[in-house]
mmCIF file of N, CA and C in Angstrom:
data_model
loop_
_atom_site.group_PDB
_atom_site.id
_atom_site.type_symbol
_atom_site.label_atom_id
_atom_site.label_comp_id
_atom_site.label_asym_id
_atom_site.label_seq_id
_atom_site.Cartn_x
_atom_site.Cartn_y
_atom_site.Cartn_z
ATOM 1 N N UNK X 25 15.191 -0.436 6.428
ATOM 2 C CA UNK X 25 14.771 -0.496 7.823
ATOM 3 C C UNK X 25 13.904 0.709 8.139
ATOM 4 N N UNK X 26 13.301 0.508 9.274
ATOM 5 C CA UNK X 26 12.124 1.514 9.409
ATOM 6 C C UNK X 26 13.120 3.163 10.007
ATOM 7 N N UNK X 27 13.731 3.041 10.215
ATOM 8 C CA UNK X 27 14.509 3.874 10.698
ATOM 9 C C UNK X 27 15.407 4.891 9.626
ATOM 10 N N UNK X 28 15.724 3.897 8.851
ATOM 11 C CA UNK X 28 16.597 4.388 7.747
ATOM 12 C C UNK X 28 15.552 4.832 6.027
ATOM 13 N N UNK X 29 14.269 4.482 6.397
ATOM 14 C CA UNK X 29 13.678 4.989 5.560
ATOM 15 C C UNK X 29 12.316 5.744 5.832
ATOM 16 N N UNK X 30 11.637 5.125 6.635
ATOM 17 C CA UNK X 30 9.909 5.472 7.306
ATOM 18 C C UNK X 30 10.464 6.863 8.194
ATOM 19 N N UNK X 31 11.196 6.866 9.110
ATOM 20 C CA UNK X 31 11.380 7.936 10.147
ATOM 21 C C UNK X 31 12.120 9.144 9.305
ATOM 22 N N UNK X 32 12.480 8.800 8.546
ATOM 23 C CA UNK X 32 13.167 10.042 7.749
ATOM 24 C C UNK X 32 12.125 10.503 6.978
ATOM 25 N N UNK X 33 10.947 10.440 6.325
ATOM 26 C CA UNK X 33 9.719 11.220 5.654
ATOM 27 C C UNK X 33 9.462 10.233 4.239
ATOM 28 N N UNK X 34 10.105 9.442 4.236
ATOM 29 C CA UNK X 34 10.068 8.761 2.897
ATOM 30 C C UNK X 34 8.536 7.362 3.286
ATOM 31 N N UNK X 35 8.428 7.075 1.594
ATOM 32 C CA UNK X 35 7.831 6.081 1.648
ATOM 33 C C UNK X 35 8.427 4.641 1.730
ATOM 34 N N UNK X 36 8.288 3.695 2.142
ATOM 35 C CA UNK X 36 9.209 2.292 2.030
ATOM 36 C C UNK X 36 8.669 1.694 1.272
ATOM 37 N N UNK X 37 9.517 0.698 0.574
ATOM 38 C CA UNK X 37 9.011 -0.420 -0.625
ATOM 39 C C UNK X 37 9.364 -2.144 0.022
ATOM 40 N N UNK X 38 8.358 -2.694 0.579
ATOM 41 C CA UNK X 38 8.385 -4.062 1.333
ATOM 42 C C UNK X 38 9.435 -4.728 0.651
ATOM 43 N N UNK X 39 10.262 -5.151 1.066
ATOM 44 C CA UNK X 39 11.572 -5.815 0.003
ATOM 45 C C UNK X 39 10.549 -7.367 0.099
ATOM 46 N N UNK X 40 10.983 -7.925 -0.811
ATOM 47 C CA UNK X 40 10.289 -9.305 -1.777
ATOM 48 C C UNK X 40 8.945 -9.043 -1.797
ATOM 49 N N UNK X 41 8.688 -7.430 -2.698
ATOM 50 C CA UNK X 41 7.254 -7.723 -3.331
ATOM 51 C C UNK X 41 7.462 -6.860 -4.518
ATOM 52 N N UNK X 42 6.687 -7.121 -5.200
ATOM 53 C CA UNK X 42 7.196 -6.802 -6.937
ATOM 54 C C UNK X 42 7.168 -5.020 -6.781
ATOM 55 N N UNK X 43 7.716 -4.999 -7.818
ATOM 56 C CA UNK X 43 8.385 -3.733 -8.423
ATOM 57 C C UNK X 43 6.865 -3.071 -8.928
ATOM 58 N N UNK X 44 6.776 -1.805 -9.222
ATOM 59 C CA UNK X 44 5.906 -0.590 -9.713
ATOM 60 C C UNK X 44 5.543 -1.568 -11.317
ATOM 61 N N UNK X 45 4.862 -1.536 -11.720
ATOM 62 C CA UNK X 45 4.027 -2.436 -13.135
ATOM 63 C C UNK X 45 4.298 -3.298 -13.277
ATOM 64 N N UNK X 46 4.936 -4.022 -11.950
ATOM 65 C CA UNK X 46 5.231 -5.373 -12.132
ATOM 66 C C UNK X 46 4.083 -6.793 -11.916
ATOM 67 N N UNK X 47 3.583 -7.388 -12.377
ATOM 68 C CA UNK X 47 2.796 -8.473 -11.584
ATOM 69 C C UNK X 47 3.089 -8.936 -10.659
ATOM 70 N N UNK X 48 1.782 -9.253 -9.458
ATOM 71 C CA UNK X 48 2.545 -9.524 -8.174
ATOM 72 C C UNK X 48 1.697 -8.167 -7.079
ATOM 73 N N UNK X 49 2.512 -7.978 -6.330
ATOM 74 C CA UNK X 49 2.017 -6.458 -5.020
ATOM 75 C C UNK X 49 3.318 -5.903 -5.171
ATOM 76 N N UNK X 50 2.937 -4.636 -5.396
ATOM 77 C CA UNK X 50 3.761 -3.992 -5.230
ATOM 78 C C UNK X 50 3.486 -2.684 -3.930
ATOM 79 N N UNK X 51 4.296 -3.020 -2.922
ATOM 80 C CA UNK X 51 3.859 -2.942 -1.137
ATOM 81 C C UNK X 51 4.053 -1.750 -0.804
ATOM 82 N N UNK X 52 4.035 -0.824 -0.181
ATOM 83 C CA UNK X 52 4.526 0.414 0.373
ATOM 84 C C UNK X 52 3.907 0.397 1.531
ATOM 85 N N UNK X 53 4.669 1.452 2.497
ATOM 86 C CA UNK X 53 4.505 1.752 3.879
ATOM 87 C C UNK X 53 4.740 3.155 3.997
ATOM 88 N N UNK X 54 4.057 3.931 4.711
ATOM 89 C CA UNK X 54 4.373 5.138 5.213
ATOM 90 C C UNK X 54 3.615 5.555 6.267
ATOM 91 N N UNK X 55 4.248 6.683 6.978
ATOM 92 C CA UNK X 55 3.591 7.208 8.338
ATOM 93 C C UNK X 55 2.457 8.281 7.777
ATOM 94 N N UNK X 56 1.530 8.118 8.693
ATOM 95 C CA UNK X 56 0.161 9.241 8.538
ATOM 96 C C UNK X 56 0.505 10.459 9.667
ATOM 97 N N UNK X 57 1.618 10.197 10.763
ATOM 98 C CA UNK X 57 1.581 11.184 11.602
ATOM 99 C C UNK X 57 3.037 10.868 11.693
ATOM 100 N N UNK X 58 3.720 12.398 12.080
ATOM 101 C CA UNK X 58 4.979 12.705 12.542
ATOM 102 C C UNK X 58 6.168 12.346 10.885
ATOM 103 N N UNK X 59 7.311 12.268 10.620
ATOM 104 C CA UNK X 59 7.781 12.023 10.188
ATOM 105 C C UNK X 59 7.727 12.128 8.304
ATOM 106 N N UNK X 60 6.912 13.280 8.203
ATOM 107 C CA UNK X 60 6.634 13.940 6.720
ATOM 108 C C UNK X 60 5.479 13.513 6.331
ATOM 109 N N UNK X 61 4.694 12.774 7.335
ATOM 110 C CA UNK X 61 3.604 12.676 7.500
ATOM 111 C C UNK X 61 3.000 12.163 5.775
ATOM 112 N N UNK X 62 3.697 11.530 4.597
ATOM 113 C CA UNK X 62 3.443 10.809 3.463
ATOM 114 C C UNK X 62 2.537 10.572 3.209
ATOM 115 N N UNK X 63 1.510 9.248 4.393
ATOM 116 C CA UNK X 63 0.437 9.207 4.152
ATOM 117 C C UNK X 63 -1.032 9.535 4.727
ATOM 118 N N UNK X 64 -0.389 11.014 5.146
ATOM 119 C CA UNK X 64 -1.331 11.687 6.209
ATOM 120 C C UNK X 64 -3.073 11.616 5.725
ATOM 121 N N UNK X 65 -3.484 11.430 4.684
ATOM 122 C CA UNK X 65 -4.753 11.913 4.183
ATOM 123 C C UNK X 65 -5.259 9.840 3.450
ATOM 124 N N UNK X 66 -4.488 8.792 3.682
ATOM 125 C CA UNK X 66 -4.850 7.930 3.335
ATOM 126 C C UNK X 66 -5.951 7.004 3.499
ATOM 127 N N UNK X 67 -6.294 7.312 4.901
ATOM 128 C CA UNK X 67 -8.139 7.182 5.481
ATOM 129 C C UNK X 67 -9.592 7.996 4.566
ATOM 130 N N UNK X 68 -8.371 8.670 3.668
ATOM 131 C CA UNK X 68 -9.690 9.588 3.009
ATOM 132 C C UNK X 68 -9.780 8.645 1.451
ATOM 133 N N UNK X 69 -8.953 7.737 1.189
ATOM 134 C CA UNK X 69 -8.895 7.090 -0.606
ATOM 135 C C UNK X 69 -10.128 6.398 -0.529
ATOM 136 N N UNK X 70 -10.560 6.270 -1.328
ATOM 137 C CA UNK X 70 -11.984 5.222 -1.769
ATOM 138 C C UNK X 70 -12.093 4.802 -2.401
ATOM 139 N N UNK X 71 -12.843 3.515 -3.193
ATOM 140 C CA UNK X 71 -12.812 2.828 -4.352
ATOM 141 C C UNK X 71 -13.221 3.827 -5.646
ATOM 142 N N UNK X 72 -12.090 3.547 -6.691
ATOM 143 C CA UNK X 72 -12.512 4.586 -7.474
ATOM 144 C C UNK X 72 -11.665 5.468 -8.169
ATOM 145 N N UNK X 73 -10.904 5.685 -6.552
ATOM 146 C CA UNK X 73 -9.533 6.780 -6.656
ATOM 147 C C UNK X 73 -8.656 6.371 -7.314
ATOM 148 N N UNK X 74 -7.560 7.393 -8.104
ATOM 149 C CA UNK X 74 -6.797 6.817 -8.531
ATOM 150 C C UNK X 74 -5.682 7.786 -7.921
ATOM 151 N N UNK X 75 -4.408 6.277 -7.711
ATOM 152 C CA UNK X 75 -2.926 6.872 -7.388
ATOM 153 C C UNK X 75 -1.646 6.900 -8.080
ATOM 154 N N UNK X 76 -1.005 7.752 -8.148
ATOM 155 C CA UNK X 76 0.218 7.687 -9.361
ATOM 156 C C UNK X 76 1.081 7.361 -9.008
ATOM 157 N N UNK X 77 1.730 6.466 -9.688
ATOM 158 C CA UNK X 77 3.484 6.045 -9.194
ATOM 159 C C UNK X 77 4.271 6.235 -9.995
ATOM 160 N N UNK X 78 5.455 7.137 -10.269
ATOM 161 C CA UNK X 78 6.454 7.819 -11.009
ATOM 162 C C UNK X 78 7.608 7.223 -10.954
ATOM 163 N N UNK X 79 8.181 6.565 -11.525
ATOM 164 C CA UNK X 79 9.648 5.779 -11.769
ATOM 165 C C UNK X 79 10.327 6.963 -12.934
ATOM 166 N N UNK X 80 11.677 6.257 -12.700
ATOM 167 C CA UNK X 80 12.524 6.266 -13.657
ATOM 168 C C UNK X 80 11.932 6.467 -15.123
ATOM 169 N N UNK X 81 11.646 5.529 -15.149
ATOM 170 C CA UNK X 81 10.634 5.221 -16.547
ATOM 171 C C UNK X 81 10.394 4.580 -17.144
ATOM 172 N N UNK X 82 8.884 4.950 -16.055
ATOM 173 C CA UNK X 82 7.113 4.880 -16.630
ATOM 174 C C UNK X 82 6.344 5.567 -15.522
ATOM 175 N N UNK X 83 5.365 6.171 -15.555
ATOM 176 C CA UNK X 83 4.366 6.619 -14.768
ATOM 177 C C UNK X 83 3.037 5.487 -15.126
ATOM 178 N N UNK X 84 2.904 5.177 -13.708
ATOM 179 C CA UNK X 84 1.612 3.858 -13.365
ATOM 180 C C UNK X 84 0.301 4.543 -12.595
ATOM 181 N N UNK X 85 -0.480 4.329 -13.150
ATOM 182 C CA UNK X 85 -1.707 4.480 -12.219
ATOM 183 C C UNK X 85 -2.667 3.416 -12.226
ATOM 184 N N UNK X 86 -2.917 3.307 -10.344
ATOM 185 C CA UNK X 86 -3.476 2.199 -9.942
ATOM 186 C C UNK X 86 -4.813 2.784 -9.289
ATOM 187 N N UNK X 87 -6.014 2.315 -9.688
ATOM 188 C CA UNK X 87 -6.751 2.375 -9.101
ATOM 189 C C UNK X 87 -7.863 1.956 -8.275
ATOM 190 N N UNK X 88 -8.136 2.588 -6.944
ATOM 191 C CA UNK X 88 -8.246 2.044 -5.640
ATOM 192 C C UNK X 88 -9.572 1.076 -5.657
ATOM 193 N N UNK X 89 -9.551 -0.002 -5.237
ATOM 194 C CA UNK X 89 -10.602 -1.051 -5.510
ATOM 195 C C UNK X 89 -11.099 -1.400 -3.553
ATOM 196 N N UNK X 90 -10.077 -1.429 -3.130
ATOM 197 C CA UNK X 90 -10.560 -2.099 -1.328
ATOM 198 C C UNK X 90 -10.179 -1.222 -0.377
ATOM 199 N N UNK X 91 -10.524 -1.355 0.794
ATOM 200 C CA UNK X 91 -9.495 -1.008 2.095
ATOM 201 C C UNK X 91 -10.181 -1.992 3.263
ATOM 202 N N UNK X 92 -9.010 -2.189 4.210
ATOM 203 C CA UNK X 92 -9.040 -3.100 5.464
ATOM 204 C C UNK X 92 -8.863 -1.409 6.574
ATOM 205 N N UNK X 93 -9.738 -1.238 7.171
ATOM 206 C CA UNK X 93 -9.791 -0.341 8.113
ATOM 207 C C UNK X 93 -8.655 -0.773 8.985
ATOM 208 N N UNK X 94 -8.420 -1.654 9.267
ATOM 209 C CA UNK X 94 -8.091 -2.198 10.663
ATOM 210 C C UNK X 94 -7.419 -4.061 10.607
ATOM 211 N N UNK X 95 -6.124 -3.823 10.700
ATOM 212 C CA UNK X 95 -5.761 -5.193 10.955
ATOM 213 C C UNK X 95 -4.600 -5.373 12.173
ATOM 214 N N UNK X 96 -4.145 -6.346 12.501
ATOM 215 C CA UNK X 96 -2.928 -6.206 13.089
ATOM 216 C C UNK X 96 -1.422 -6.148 12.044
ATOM 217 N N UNK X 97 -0.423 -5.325 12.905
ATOM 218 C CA UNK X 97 0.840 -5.367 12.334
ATOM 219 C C UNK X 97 1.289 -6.637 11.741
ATOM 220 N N UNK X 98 1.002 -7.772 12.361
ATOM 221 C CA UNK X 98 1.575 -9.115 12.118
ATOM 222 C C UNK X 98 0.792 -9.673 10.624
ATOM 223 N N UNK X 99 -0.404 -9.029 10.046
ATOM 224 C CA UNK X 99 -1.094 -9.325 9.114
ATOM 225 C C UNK X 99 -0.472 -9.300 8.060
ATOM 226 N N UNK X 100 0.478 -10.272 7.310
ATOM 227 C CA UNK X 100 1.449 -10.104 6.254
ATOM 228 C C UNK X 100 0.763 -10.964 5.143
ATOM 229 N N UNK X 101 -0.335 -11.285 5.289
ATOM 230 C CA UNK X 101 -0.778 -11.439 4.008
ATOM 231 C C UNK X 101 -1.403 -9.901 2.997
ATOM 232 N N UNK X 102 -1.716 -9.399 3.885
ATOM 233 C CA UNK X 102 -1.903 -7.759 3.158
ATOM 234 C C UNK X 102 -1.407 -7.849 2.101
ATOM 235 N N UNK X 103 0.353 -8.124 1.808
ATOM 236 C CA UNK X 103 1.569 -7.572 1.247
ATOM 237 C C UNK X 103 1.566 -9.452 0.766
ATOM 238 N N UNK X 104 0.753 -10.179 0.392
ATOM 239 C CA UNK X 104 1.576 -10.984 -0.354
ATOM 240 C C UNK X 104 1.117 -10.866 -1.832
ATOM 241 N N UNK X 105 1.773 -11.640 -2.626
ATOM 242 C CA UNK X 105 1.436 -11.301 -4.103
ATOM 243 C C UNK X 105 0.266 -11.339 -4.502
ATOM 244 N N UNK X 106 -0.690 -12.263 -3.656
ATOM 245 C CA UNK X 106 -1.973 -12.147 -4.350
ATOM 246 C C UNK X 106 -2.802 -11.594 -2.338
ATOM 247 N N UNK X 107 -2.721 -10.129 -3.093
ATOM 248 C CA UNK X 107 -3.019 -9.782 -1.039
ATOM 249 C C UNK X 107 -4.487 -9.636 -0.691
ATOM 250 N N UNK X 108 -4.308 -10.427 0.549
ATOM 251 C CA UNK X 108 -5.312 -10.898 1.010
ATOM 252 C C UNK X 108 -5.200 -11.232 2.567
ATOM 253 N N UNK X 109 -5.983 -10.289 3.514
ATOM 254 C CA UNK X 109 -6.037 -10.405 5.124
ATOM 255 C C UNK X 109 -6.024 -11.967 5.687
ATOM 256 N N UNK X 110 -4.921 -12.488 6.283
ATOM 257 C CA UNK X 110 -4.929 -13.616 7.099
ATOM 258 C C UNK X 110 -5.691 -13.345 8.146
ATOM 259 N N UNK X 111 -5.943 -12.521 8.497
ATOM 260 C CA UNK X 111 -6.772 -12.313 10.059
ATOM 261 C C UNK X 111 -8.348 -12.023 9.446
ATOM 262 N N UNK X 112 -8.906 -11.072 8.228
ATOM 263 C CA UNK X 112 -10.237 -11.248 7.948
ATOM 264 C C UNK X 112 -9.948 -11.832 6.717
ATOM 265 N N UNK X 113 -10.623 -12.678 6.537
ATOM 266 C CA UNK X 113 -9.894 -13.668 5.004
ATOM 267 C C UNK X 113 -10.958 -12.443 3.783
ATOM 268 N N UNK X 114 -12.379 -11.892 4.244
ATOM 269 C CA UNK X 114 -12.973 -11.350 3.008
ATOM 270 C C UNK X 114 -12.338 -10.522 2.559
ATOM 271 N N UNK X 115 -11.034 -9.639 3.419
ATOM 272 C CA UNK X 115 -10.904 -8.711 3.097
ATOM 273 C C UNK X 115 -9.201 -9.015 2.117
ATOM 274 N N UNK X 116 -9.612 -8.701 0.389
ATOM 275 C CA UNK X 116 -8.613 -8.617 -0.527
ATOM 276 C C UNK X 116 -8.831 -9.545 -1.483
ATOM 277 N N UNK X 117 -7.913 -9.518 -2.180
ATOM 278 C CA UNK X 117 -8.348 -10.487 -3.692
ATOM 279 C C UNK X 117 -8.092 -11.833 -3.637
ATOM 280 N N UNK X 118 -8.363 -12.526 -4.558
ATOM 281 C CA UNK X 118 -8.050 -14.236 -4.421
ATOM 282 C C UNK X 118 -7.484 -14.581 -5.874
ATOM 283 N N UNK X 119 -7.585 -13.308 -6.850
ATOM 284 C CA UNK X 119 -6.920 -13.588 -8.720
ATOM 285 C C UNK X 119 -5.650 -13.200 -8.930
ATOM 286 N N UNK X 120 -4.764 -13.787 -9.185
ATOM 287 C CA UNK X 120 -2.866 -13.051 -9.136
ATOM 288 C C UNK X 120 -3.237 -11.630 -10.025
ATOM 289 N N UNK X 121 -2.686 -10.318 -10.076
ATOM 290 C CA UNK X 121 -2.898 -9.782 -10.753
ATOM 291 C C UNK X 121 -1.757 -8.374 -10.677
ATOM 292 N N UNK X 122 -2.064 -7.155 -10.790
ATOM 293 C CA UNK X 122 -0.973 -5.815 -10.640
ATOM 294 C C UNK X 122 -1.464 -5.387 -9.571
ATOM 295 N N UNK X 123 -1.261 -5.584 -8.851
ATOM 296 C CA UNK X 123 -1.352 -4.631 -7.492
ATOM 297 C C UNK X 123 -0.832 -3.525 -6.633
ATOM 298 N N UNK X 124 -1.117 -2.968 -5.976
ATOM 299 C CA UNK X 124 -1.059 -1.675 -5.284
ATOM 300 C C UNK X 124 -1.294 -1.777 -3.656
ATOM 301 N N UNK X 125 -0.485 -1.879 -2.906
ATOM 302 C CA UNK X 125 -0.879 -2.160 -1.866
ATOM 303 C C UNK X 125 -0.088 -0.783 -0.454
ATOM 304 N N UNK X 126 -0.785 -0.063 0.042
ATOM 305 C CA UNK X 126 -0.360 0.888 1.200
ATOM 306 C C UNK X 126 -0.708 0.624 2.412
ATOM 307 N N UNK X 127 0.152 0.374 3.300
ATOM 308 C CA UNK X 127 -0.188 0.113 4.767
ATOM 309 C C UNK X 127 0.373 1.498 5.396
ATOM 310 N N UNK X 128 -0.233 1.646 6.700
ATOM 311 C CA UNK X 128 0.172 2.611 7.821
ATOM 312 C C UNK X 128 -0.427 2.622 8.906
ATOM 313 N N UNK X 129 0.298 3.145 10.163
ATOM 314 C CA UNK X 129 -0.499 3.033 11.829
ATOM 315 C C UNK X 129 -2.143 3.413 11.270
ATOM 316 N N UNK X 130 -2.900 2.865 12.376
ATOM 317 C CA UNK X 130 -3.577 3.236 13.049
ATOM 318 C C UNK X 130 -4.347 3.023 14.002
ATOM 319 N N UNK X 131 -5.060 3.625 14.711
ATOM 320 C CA UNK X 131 -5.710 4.535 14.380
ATOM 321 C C UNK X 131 -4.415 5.732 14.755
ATOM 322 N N UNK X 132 -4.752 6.985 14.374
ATOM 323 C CA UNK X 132 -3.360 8.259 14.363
ATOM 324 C C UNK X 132 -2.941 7.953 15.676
ATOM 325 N N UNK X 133 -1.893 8.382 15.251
ATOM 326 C CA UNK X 133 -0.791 8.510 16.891
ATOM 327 C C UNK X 133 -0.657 7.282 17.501
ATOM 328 N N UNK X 134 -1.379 6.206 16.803
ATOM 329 C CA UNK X 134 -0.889 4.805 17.378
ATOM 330 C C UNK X 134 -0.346 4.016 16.643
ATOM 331 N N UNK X 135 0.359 2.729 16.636
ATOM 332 C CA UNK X 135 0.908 1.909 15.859
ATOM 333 C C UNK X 135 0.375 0.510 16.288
ATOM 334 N N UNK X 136 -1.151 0.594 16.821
ATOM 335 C CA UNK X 136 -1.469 -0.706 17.477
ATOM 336 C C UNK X 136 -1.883 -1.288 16.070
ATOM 337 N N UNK X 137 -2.550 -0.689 14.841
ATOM 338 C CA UNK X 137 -2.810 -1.574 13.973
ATOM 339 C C UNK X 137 -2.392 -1.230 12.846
ATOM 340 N N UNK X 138 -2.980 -1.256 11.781
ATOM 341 C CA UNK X 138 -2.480 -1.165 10.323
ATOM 342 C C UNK X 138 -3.793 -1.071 9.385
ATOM 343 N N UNK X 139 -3.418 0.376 8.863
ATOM 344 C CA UNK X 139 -5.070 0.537 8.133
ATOM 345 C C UNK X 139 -4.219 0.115 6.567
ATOM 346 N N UNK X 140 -5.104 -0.276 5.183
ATOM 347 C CA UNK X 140 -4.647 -1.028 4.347
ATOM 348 C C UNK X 140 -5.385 -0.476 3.076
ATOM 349 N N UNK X 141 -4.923 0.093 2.209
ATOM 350 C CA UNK X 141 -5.501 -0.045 0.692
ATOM 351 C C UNK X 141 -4.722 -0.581 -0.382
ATOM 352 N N UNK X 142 -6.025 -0.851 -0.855
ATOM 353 C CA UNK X 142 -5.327 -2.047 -2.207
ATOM 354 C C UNK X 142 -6.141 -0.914 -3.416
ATOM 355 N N UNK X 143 -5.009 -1.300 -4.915
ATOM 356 C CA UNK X 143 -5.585 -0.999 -5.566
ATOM 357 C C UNK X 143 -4.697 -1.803 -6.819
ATOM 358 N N UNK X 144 -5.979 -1.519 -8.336
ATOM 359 C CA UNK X 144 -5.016 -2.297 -9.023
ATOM 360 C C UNK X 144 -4.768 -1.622 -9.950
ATOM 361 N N UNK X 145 -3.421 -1.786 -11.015
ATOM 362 C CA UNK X 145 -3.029 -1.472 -12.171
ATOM 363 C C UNK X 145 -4.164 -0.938 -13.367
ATOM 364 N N UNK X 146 -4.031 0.344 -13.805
ATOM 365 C CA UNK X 146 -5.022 0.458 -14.820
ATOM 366 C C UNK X 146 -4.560 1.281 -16.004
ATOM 367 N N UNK X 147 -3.524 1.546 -15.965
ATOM 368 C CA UNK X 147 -2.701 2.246 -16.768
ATOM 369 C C UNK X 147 -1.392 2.538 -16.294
ATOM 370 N N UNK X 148 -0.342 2.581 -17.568
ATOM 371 C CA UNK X 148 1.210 3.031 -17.715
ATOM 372 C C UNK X 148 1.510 3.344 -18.770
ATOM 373 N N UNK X 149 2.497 4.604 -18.673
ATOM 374 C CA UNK X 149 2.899 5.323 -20.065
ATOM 375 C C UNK X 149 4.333 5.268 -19.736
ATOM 376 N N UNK X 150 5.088 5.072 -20.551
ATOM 377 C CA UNK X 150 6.420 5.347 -20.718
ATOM 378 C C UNK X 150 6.594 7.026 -20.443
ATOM 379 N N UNK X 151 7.753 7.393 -19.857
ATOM 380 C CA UNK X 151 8.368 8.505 -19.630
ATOM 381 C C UNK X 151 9.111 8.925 -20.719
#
């Protein structure tokens, strides 16, 4: 719950979307303002970038291919397995594949929408 994980400084993992190197989206959420502020600098990623995800073990890196500036909260295709904006259909993929997907408010200090990057699987090493 957003309470029991987002407001405390952590990142959240969308429950029914795949796991870290899993095929499928694998979803996250975090705040850009207040609350450990996680994904404070996420308006700055660009195609290109790459982001690390650290498990148990394996370390994944996905790298950043899209972003949706701007959608509404209710936009839950973002976060489906093959993610892709119900509200702007150009915006996201249409091929099943490893995905990477980060949502959070915006614009800052608001929660009217939801800014969005996708990225995909491009490497994993065992720990």
């Amino acid at each position: 719950s957003k309470g029991g994980v987002l407001d405390r400084g952590y990142v959240g993992h969308y429950t029914r979307t795949a796991q870290a190197g899993q095929a499928g989206n694998f979803a996250l959420a975090g705040h850009r303002n207040t609350h450990g502020e996680p994904f404070r600098r996420i308006d700055r990623l660009r195609s290109g970038d790459r982001i690390t995800v650290e498990t148990r073990d394996a370390v994944y890196t996905y790298t950043v291919g899209k972003r949706l500036a701007r959608t509404a909260p209710s936009d839950s295709g973002v976060i489906a397995p093959v993610p892709r904006s119900n509200i702007t259909t150009s915006a996201g993929y249409s091929e099943p594949g490893y995905y990477l997907t980060l949502t959070t408010c915006t614009p800052e200090f608001s929660s009217r929408y939801r800014l969005v990057v996708w990225g995909q699987l491009t490497a994993m090493r065992p720990r």
